[in-house]
């Protein structure tokens, strides 16, 4: 279903929760993702905040890729509640976030 592994999204959630302490690492982590994964990451956040429904995920990815005017890391790090949006987006898409977190920890 995804190009981006749910474990990568969960790692981004954990870094985003660290706030300032993990900001540089989060920025670099997102910047180093392939473009298709950046589009999916943005789409997951949009689904999580209600901009798109889970059934519209493919459309959200296409929109994210087509409308990207700033670096993804800047856009996402400027998004209020990034961690919560990503977590909600994964859950809406049928991914068990707590299970993925346990695998990382």
PDB file of C-alpha atoms in Angstrom:
ATOM      1  CA  UNK A   1       0.000   0.000   0.000  1.00  0.00           C
ATOM      2  CA  UNK A   2       2.774   2.440   0.930  1.00  0.00           C
ATOM      3  CA  UNK A   3       6.211   3.149  -0.444  1.00  0.00           C
ATOM      4  CA  UNK A   4       7.118   4.553   2.963  1.00  0.00           C
ATOM      5  CA  UNK A   5       7.371   1.954   5.713  1.00  0.00           C
ATOM      6  CA  UNK A   6       5.073   2.592   8.678  1.00  0.00           C
ATOM      7  CA  UNK A   7       8.123   2.196  10.949  1.00  0.00           C
ATOM      8  CA  UNK A   8       9.705   5.235   9.263  1.00  0.00           C
ATOM      9  CA  UNK A   9       6.575   7.303   9.890  1.00  0.00           C
ATOM     10  CA  UNK A  10       6.558   6.180  13.526  1.00  0.00           C
ATOM     11  CA  UNK A  11      10.213   7.166  13.849  1.00  0.00           C
ATOM     12  CA  UNK A  12       9.285  10.626  12.526  1.00  0.00           C
ATOM     13  CA  UNK A  13       6.425  10.778  15.053  1.00  0.00           C
ATOM     14  CA  UNK A  14       8.836   9.993  17.880  1.00  0.00           C
ATOM     15  CA  UNK A  15      11.329  12.619  16.694  1.00  0.00           C
ATOM     16  CA  UNK A  16       8.554  15.211  16.325  1.00  0.00           C
ATOM     17  CA  UNK A  17       7.448  14.546  19.900  1.00  0.00           C
ATOM     18  CA  UNK A  18      10.948  15.395  21.130  1.00  0.00           C
ATOM     19  CA  UNK A  19      10.440  18.976  20.011  1.00  0.00           C
ATOM     20  CA  UNK A  20      13.519  21.145  19.900  1.00  0.00           C
ATOM     21  CA  UNK A  21      15.820  18.354  21.019  1.00  0.00           C
ATOM     22  CA  UNK A  22      15.111  16.281  17.924  1.00  0.00           C
ATOM     23  CA  UNK A  23      14.430  19.082  15.427  1.00  0.00           C
ATOM     24  CA  UNK A  24      17.733  18.920  13.558  1.00  0.00           C
ATOM     25  CA  UNK A  25      17.603  15.133  13.355  1.00  0.00           C
ATOM     26  CA  UNK A  26      13.959  15.243  12.222  1.00  0.00           C
ATOM     27  CA  UNK A  27      14.719  17.814   9.526  1.00  0.00           C
ATOM     28  CA  UNK A  28      17.623  15.750   8.187  1.00  0.00           C
ATOM     29  CA  UNK A  29      15.649  12.506   8.366  1.00  0.00           C
ATOM     30  CA  UNK A  30      12.768  13.903   6.307  1.00  0.00           C
ATOM     31  CA  UNK A  31      15.112  15.669   3.864  1.00  0.00           C
ATOM     32  CA  UNK A  32      16.834  12.366   3.081  1.00  0.00           C
ATOM     33  CA  UNK A  33      13.636  10.504   2.176  1.00  0.00           C
ATOM     34  CA  UNK A  34      12.970   9.757  -1.506  1.00  0.00           C
ATOM     35  CA  UNK A  35      10.463  12.126  -3.148  1.00  0.00           C
ATOM     36  CA  UNK A  36       7.686   9.524  -3.371  1.00  0.00           C
ATOM     37  CA  UNK A  37       7.994   8.835   0.358  1.00  0.00           C
ATOM     38  CA  UNK A  38       7.898  12.570   1.118  1.00  0.00           C
ATOM     39  CA  UNK A  39       4.644  12.771  -0.827  1.00  0.00           C
ATOM     40  CA  UNK A  40       3.199   9.866   1.137  1.00  0.00           C
ATOM     41  CA  UNK A  41       4.367  11.326   4.444  1.00  0.00           C
ATOM     42  CA  UNK A  42       2.629  14.609   3.649  1.00  0.00           C
ATOM     43  CA  UNK A  43      -0.499  12.735   2.547  1.00  0.00           C
ATOM     44  CA  UNK A  44      -0.550  10.750   5.812  1.00  0.00           C
ATOM     45  CA  UNK A  45      -0.388  14.017   7.772  1.00  0.00           C
ATOM     46  CA  UNK A  46      -3.216  15.471   5.647  1.00  0.00           C
ATOM     47  CA  UNK A  47      -5.387  12.410   6.253  1.00  0.00           C
ATOM     48  CA  UNK A  48      -4.635  12.743   9.968  1.00  0.00           C
ATOM     49  CA  UNK A  49      -5.751  16.354  10.132  1.00  0.00           C
ATOM     50  CA  UNK A  50      -8.841  15.723   7.999  1.00  0.00           C
ATOM     51  CA  UNK A  51      -7.818  17.475   4.782  1.00  0.00           C
ATOM     52  CA  UNK A  52      -8.332  14.186   2.920  1.00  0.00           C
ATOM     53  CA  UNK A  53     -10.205  11.019   3.826  1.00  0.00           C
ATOM     54  CA  UNK A  54      -8.354   7.705   4.017  1.00  0.00           C
ATOM     55  CA  UNK A  55     -10.082   6.608   0.779  1.00  0.00           C
ATOM     56  CA  UNK A  56      -8.525   9.638  -0.943  1.00  0.00           C
ATOM     57  CA  UNK A  57      -4.962   8.721   0.018  1.00  0.00           C
ATOM     58  CA  UNK A  58      -3.739   8.266  -3.573  1.00  0.00           C
ATOM     59  CA  UNK A  59      -5.183  11.654  -4.505  1.00  0.00           C
ATOM     60  CA  UNK A  60      -3.528  13.207  -1.442  1.00  0.00           C
ATOM     61  CA  UNK A  61      -0.148  11.790  -2.485  1.00  0.00           C
ATOM     62  CA  UNK A  62      -0.534  13.148  -6.015  1.00  0.00           C
ATOM     63  CA  UNK A  63      -1.562  16.545  -4.639  1.00  0.00           C
ATOM     64  CA  UNK A  64       1.392  16.600  -2.253  1.00  0.00           C
ATOM     65  CA  UNK A  65       3.842  15.809  -5.044  1.00  0.00           C
ATOM     66  CA  UNK A  66       2.278  18.225  -7.524  1.00  0.00           C
ATOM     67  CA  UNK A  67       1.902  21.162  -5.143  1.00  0.00           C
ATOM     68  CA  UNK A  68       5.204  20.947  -3.273  1.00  0.00           C
ATOM     69  CA  UNK A  69       6.649  24.453  -3.365  1.00  0.00           C
ATOM     70  CA  UNK A  70       8.841  24.290  -0.263  1.00  0.00           C
ATOM     71  CA  UNK A  71      11.067  21.515   1.019  1.00  0.00           C
ATOM     72  CA  UNK A  72       8.921  18.833   2.642  1.00  0.00           C
ATOM     73  CA  UNK A  73      10.870  19.000   5.877  1.00  0.00           C
ATOM     74  CA  UNK A  74      10.141  22.743   6.187  1.00  0.00           C
ATOM     75  CA  UNK A  75       6.472  22.275   5.376  1.00  0.00           C
ATOM     76  CA  UNK A  76       5.918  19.390   7.778  1.00  0.00           C
ATOM     77  CA  UNK A  77       7.964  20.852  10.608  1.00  0.00           C
ATOM     78  CA  UNK A  78       5.889  24.020  10.329  1.00  0.00           C
ATOM     79  CA  UNK A  79       2.678  22.002  10.667  1.00  0.00           C
ATOM     80  CA  UNK A  80       1.097  22.323  14.104  1.00  0.00           C
ATOM     81  CA  UNK A  81       0.600  18.935  15.773  1.00  0.00           C
ATOM     82  CA  UNK A  82       2.722  17.034  13.225  1.00  0.00           C
ATOM     83  CA  UNK A  83       3.127  13.959  15.454  1.00  0.00           C
ATOM     84  CA  UNK A  84      -0.596  13.785  16.198  1.00  0.00           C
ATOM     85  CA  UNK A  85      -1.525  14.278  12.531  1.00  0.00           C
ATOM     86  CA  UNK A  86       0.812  11.496  11.422  1.00  0.00           C
ATOM     87  CA  UNK A  87      -0.428   9.177  14.138  1.00  0.00           C
ATOM     88  CA  UNK A  88      -4.076   9.862  13.286  1.00  0.00           C
ATOM     89  CA  UNK A  89      -3.324   9.460   9.590  1.00  0.00           C
ATOM     90  CA  UNK A  90      -1.708   6.065  10.073  1.00  0.00           C
ATOM     91  CA  UNK A  91      -4.595   4.913  12.216  1.00  0.00           C
ATOM     92  CA  UNK A  92      -7.136   6.120   9.618  1.00  0.00           C
ATOM     93  CA  UNK A  93      -5.195   4.137   7.012  1.00  0.00           C
ATOM     94  CA  UNK A  94      -5.388   0.977   9.125  1.00  0.00           C
ATOM     95  CA  UNK A  95      -1.879   0.967  10.608  1.00  0.00           C
ATOM     96  CA  UNK A  96      -1.501   0.057  14.297  1.00  0.00           C
ATOM     97  CA  UNK A  97       0.739   2.848  15.558  1.00  0.00           C
ATOM     98  CA  UNK A  98       1.263   1.395  19.033  1.00  0.00           C
ATOM     99  CA  UNK A  99       2.449  -1.899  17.547  1.00  0.00           C
ATOM    100  CA  UNK A 100       4.909  -0.088  15.300  1.00  0.00           C
ATOM    101  CA  UNK A 101       6.162   1.998  18.250  1.00  0.00           C
ATOM    102  CA  UNK A 102       6.746  -1.129  20.319  1.00  0.00           C
ATOM    103  CA  UNK A 103       8.806  -2.615  17.482  1.00  0.00           C
ATOM    104  CA  UNK A 104      11.033   0.503  17.422  1.00  0.00           C
ATOM    105  CA  UNK A 105      11.525   0.755  21.175  1.00  0.00           C
TER     106      UNK A 105
END
